[in-house]
mmCIF file with all atom_site columns, C-alpha atoms in Angstrom:
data_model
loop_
_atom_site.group_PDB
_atom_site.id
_atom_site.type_symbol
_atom_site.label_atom_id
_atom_site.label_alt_id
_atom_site.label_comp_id
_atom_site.label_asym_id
_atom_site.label_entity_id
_atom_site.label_seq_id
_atom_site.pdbx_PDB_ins_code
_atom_site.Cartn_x
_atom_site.Cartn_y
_atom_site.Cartn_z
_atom_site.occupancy
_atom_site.B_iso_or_equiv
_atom_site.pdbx_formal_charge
_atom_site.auth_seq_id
_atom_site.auth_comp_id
_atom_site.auth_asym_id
_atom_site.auth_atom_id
_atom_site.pdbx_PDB_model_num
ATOM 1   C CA . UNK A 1 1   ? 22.190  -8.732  -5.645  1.00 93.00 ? 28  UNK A CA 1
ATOM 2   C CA . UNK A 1 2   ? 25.005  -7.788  -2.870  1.00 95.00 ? 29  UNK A CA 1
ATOM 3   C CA . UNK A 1 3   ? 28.136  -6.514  -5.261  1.00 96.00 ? 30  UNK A CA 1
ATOM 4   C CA . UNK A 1 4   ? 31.887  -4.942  -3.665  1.00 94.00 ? 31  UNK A CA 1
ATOM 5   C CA . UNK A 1 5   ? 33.998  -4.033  -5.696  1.00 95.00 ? 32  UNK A CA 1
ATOM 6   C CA . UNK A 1 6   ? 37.494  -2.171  -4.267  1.00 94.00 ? 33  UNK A CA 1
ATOM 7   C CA . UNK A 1 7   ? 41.546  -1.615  -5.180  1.00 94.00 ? 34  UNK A CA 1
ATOM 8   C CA . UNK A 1 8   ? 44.241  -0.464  -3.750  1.00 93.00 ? 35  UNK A CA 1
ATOM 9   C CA . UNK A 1 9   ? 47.598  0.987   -5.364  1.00 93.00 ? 36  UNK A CA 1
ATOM 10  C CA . UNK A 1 10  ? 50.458  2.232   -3.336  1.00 93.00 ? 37  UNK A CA 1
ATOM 11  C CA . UNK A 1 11  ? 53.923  3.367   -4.133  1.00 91.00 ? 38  UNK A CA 1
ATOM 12  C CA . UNK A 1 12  ? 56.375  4.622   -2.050  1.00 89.00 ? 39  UNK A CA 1
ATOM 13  C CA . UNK A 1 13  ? 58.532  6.267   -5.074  1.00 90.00 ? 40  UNK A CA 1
ATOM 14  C CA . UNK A 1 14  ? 56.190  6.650   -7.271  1.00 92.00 ? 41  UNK A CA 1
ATOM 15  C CA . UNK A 1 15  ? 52.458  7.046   -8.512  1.00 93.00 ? 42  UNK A CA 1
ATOM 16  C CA . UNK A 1 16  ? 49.922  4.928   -6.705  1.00 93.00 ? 43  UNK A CA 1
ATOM 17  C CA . UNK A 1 17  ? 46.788  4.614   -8.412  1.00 94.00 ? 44  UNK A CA 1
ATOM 18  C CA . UNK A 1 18  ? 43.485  2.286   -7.747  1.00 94.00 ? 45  UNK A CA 1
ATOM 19  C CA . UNK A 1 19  ? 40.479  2.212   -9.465  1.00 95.00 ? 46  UNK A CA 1
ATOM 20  C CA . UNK A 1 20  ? 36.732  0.060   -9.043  1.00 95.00 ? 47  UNK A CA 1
ATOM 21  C CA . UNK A 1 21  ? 34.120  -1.032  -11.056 1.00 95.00 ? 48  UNK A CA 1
ATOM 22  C CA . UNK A 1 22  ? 30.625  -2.501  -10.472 1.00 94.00 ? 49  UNK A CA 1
ATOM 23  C CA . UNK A 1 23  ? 27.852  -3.554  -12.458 1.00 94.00 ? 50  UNK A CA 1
ATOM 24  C CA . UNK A 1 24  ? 24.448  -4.974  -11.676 1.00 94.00 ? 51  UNK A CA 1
ATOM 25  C CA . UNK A 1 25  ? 21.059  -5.780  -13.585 1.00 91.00 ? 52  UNK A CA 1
ATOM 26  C CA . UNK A 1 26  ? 18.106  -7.003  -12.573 1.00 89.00 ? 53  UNK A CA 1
ATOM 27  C CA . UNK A 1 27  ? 14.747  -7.856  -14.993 1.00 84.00 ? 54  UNK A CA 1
ATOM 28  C CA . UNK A 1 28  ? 11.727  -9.528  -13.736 1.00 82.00 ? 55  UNK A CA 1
ATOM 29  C CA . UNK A 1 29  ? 8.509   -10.357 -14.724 1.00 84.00 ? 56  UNK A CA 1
ATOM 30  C CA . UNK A 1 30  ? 6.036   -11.235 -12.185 1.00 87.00 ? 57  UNK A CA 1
ATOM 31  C CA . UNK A 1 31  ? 2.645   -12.339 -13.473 1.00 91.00 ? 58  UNK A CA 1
ATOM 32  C CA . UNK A 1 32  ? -0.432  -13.397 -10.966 1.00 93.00 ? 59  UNK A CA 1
ATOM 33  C CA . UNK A 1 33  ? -3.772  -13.744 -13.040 1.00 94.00 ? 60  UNK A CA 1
ATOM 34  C CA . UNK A 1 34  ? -7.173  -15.430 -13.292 1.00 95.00 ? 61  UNK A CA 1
ATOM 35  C CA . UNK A 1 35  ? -7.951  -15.970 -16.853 1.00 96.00 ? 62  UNK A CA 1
ATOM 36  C CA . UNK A 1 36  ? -11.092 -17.319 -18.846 1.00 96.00 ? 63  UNK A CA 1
ATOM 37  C CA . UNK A 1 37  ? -12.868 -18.925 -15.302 1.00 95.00 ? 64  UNK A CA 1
ATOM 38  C CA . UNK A 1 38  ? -15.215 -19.006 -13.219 1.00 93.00 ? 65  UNK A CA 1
ATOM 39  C CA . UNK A 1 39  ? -15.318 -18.278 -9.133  1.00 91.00 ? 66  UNK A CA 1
ATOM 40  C CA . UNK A 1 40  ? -18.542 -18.998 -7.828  1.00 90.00 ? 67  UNK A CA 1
ATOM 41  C CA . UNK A 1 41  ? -19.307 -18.802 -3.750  1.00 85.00 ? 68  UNK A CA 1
ATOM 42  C CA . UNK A 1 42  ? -16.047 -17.175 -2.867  1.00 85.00 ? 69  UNK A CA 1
ATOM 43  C CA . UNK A 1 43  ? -16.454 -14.372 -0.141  1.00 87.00 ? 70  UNK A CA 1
ATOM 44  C CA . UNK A 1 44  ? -12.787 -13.331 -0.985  1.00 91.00 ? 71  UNK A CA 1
ATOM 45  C CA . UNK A 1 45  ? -11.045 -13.035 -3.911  1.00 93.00 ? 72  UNK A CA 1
ATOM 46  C CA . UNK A 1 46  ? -7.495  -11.584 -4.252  1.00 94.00 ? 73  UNK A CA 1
ATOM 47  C CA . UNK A 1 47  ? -4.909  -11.606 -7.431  1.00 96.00 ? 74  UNK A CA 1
ATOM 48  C CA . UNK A 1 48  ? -1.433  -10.151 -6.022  1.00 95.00 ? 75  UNK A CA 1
ATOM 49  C CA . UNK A 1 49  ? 1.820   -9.953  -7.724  1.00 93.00 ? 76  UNK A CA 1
ATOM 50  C CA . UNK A 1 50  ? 4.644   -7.953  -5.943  1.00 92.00 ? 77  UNK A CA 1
ATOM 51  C CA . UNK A 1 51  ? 7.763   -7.612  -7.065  1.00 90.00 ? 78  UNK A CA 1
ATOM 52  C CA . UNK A 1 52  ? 11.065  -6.770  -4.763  1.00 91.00 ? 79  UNK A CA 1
ATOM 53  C CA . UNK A 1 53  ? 14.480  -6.680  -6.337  1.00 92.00 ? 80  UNK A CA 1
ATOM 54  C CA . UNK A 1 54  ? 16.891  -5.488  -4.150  1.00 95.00 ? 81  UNK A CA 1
ATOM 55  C CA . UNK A 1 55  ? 20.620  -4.647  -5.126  1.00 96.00 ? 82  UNK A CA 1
ATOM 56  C CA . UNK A 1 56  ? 22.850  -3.562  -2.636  1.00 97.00 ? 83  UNK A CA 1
ATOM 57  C CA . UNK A 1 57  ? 26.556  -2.403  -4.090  1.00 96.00 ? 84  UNK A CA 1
ATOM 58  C CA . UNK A 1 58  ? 30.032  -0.666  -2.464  1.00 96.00 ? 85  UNK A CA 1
ATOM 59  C CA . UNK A 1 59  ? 32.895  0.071   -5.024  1.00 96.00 ? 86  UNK A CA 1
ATOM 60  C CA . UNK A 1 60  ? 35.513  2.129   -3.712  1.00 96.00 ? 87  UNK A CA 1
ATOM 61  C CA . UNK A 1 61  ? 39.241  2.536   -4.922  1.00 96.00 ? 88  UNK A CA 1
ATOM 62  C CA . UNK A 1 62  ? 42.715  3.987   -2.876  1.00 95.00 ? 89  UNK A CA 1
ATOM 63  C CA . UNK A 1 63  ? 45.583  5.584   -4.536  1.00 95.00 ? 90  UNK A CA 1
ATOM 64  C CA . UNK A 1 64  ? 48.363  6.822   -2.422  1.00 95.00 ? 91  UNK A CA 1
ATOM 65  C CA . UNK A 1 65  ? 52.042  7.316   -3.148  1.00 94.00 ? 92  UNK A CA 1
ATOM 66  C CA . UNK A 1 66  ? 53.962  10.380  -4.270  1.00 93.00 ? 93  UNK A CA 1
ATOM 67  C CA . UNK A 1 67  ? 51.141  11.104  -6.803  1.00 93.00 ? 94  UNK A CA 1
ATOM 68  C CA . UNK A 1 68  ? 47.901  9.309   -5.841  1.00 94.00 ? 95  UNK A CA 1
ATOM 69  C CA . UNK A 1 69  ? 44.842  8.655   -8.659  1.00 95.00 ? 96  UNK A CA 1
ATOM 70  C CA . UNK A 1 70  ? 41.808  7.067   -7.541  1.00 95.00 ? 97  UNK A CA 1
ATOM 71  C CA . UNK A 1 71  ? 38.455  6.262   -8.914  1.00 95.00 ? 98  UNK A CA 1
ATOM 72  C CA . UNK A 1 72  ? 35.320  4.626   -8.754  1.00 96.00 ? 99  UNK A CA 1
ATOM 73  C CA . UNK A 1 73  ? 31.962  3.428   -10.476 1.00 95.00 ? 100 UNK A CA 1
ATOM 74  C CA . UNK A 1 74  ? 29.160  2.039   -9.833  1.00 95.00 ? 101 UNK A CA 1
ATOM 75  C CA . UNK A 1 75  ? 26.103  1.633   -12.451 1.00 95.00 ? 102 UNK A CA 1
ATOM 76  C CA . UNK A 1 76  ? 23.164  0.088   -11.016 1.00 95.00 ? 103 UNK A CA 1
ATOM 77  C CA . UNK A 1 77  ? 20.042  -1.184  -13.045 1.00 92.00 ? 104 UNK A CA 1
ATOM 78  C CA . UNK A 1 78  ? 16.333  -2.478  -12.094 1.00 90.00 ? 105 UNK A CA 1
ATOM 79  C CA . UNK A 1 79  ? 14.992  -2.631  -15.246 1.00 81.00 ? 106 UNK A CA 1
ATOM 80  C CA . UNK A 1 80  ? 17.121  -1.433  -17.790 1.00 58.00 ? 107 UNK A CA 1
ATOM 81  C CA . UNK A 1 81  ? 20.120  -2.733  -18.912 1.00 52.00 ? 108 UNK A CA 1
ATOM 82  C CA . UNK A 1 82  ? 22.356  -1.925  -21.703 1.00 50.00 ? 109 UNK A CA 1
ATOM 83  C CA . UNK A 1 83  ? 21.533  -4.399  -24.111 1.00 51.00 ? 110 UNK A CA 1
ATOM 84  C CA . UNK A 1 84  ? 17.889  -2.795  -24.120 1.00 52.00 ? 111 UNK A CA 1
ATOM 85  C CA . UNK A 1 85  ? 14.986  -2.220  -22.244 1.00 51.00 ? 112 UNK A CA 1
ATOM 86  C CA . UNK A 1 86  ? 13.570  -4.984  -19.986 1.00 51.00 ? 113 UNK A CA 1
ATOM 87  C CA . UNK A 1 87  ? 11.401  -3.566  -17.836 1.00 63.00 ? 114 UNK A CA 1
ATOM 88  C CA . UNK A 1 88  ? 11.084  -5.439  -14.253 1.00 74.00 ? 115 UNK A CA 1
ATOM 89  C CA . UNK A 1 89  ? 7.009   -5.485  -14.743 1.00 84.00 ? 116 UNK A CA 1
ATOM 90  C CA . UNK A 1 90  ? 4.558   -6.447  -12.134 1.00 89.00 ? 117 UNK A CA 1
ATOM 91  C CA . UNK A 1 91  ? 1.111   -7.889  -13.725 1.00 91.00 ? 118 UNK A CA 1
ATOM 92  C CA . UNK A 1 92  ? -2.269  -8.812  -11.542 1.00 94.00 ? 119 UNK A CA 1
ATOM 93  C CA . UNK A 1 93  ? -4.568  -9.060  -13.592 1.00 94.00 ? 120 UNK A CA 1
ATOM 94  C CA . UNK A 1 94  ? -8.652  -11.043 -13.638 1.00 95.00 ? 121 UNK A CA 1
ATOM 95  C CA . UNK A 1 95  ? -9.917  -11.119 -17.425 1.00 95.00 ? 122 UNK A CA 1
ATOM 96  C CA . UNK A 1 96  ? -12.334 -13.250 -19.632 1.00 97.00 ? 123 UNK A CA 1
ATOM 97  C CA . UNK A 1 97  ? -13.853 -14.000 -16.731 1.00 95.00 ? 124 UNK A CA 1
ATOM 98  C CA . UNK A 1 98  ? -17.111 -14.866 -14.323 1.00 93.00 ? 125 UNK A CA 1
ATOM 99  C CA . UNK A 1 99  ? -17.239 -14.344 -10.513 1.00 92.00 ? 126 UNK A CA 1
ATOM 100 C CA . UNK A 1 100 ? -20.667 -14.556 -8.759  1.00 89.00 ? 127 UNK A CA 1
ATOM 101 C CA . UNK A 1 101 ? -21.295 -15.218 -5.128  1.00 80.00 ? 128 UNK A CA 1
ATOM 102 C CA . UNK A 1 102 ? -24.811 -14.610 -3.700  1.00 69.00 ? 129 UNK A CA 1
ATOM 103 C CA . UNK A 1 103 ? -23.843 -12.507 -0.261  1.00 74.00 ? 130 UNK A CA 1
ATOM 104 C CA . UNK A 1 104 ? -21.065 -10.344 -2.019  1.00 80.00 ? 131 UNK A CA 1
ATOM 105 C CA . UNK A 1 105 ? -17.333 -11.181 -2.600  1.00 84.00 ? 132 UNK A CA 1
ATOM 106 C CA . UNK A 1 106 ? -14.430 -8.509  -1.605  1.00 90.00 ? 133 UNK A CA 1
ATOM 107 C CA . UNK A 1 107 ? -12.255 -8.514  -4.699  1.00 93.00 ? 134 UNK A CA 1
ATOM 108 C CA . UNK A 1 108 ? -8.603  -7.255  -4.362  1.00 94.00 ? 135 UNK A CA 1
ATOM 109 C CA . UNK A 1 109 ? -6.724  -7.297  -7.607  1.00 96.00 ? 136 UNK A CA 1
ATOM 110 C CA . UNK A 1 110 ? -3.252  -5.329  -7.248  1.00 96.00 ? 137 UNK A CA 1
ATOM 111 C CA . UNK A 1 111 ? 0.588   -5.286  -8.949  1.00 94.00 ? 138 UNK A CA 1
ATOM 112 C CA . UNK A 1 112 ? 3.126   -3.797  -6.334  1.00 93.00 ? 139 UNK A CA 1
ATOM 113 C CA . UNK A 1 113 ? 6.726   -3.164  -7.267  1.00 92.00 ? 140 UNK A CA 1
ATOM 114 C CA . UNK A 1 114 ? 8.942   -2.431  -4.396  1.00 93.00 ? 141 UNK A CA 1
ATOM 115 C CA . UNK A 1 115 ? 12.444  -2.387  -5.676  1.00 94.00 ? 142 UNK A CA 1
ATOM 116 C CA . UNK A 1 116 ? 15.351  -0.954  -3.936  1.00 96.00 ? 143 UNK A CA 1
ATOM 117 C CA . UNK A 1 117 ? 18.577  -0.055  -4.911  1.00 97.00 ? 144 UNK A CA 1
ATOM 118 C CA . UNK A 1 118 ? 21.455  0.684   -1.809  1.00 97.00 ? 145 UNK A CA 1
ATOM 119 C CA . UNK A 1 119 ? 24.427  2.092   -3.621  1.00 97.00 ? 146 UNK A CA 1
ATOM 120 C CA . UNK A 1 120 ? 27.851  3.583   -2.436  1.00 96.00 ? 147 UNK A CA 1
ATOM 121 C CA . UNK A 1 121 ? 30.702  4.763   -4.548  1.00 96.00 ? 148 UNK A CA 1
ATOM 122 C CA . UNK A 1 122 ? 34.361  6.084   -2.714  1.00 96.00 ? 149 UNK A CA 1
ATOM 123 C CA . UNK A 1 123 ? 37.252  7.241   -3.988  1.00 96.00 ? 150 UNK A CA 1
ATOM 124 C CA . UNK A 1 124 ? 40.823  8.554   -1.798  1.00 95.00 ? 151 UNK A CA 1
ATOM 125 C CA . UNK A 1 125 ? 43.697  9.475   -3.546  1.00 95.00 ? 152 UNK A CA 1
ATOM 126 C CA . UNK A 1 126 ? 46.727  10.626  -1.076  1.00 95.00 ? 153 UNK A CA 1
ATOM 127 C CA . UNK A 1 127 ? 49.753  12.614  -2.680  1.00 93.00 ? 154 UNK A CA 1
ATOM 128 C CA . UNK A 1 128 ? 52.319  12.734  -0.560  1.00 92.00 ? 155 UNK A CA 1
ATOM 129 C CA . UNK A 1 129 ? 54.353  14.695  -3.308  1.00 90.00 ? 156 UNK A CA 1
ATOM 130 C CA . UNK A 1 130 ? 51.883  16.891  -3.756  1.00 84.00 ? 157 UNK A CA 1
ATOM 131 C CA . UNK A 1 131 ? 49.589  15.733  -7.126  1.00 90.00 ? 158 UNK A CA 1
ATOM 132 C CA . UNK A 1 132 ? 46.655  13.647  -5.733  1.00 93.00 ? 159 UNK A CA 1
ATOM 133 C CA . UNK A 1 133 ? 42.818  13.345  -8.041  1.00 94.00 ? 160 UNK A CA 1
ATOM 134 C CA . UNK A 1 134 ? 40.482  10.954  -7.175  1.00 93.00 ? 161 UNK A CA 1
ATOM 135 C CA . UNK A 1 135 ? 36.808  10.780  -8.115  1.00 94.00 ? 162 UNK A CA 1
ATOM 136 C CA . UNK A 1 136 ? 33.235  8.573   -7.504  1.00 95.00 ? 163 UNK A CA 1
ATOM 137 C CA . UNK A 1 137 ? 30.315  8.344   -9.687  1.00 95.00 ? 164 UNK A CA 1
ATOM 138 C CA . UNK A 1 138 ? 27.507  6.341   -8.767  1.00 95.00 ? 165 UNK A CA 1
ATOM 139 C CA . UNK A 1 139 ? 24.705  5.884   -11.796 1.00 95.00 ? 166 UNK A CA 1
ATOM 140 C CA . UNK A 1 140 ? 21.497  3.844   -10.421 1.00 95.00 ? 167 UNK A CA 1
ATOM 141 C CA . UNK A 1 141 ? 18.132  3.305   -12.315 1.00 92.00 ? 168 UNK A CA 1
ATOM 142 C CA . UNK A 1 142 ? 14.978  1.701   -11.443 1.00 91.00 ? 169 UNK A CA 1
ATOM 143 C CA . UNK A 1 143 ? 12.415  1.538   -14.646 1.00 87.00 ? 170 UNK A CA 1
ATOM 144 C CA . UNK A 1 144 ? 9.753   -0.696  -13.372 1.00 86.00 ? 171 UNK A CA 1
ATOM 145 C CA . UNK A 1 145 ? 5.769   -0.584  -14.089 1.00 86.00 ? 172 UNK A CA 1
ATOM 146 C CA . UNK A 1 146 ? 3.180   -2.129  -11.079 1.00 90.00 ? 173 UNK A CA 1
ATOM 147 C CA . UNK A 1 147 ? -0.061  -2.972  -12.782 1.00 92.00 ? 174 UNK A CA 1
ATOM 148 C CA . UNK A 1 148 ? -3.613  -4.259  -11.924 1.00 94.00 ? 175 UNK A CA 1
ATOM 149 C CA . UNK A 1 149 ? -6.209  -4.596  -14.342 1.00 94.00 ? 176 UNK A CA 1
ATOM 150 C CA . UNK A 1 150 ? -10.081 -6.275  -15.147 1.00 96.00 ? 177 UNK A CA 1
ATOM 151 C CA . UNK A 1 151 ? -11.098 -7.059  -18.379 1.00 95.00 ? 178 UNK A CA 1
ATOM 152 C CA . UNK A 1 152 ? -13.668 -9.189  -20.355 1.00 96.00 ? 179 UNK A CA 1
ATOM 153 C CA . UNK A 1 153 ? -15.305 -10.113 -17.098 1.00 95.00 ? 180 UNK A CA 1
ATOM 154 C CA . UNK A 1 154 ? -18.725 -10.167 -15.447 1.00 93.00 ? 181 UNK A CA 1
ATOM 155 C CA . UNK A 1 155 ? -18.523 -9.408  -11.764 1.00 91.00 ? 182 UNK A CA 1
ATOM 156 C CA . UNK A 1 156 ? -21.816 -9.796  -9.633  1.00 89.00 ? 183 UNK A CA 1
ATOM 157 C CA . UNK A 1 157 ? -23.085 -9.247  -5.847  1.00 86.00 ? 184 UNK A CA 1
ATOM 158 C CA . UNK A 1 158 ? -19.140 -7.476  -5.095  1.00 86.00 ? 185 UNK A CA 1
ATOM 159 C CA . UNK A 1 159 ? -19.644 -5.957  -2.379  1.00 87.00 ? 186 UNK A CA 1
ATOM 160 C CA . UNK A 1 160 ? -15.802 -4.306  -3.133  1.00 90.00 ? 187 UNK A CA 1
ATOM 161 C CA . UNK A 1 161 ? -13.493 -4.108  -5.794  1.00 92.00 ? 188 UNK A CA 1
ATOM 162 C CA . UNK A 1 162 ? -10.079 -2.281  -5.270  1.00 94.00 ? 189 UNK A CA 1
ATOM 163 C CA . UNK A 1 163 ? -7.676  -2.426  -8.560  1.00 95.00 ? 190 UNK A CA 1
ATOM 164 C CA . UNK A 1 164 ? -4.632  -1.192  -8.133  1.00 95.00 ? 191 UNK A CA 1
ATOM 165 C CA . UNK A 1 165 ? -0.990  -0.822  -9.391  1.00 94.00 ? 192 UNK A CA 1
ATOM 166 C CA . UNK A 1 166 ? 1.348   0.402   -7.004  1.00 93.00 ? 193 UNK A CA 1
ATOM 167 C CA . UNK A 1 167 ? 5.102   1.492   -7.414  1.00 92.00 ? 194 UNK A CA 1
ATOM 168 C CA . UNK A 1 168 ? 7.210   2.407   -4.109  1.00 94.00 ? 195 UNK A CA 1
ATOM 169 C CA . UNK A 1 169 ? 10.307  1.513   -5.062  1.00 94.00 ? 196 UNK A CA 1
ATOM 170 C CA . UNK A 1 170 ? 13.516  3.585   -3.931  1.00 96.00 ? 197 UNK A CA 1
ATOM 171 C CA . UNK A 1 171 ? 17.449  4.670   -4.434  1.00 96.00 ? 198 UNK A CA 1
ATOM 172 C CA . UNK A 1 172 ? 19.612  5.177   -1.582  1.00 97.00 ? 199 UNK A CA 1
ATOM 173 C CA . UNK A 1 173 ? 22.814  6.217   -3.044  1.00 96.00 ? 200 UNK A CA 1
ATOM 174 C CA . UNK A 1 174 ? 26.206  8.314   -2.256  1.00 95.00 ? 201 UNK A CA 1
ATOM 175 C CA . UNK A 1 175 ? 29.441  9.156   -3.648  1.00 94.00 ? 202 UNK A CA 1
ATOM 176 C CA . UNK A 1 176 ? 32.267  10.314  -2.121  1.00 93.00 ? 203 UNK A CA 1
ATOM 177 C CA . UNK A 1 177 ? 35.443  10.976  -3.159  1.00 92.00 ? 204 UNK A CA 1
ATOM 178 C CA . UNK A 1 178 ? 38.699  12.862  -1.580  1.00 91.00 ? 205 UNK A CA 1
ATOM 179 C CA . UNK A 1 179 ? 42.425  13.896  -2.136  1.00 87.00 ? 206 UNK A CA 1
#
């Protein structure tokens, strides 16, 4: 998601106010699986689900005039939204299962969530009789689970088996505001 969101309001005799609003949501599910099967003769076997939601947002807001108001905000949401919970989740997952290859099979079995939310809220407010406020809030969230899992499953001659469930995801945010 790329969101802008901006106003303006100027007076020259009176108050100029401007104020800006964003919203964004994101909620995923990403499944990758082997269920009830059987691999025979593989010498590789990987089950990878990655996730990578990315919302970049700018809300900012001028007010200028003989009073000048200003304000800005920007609420931000991987995961979470305000309707409930629904959490981006990342699955791999190899269950009720066989896998058997005679000279050894390198199993990789991973969930990576690498979500990333950019976010920048700005606010000016000029007075040029004297009153000026202005104010940014930025409010982000990322509530995501990475997951990799066996279950119910013979594995023979592996010669490796890496399970993993890995989260890196990140905020870069700012908010800035002056009058």
């Amino acid at each position: 998601i790329s969101s802008l969101a901006g106003s303006a309001g100027v007076s020259t005799t009176d108050a100029g106010a401007g104020a800006a609003f964003s919203l964004n949501q994101v909620g995923n599910t990403n499944y990758a699986g082997v269920d009830n099967s059987t691999v025979n003769g593989a010498s590789t076997l990987e089950i990878i689900a990655n996730e990578n939601a990315t919302i970049r947002t700018l809300a900012g807001a001028l007010g200028a005039g003989e009073k000048g108001f200003s304000g800005s905000l920007s609420i931000n949401n991987i995961g979470h939204n305000f309707l409930g919970s629904h959490p981006n989740t990342t699955i791999a997952e190899l269950k009720n299962s066989t896998v058997t290859n005679g000279g050894g099979t390198a199993i990789t079995v991973k969930g990576k969530e690498e979500s990333t939310i950019d976010s920048l809220a700005g606010a000016v407010a000029i007075g040029t009789g004297g009153t000026a406020a202005g104010g940014a809030i930025a409010d982000n969230n990322i509530q995501t689970t990475a997951k990799g899992s066996v279950s119910g499953t013979l594995i023979e001659n592996s010669n490796s088996l890496l399970i993993r469930g890995e989260n890196t995801s990140t905020i870069n945010s700012a908010s800035l505001s002056g009058s």
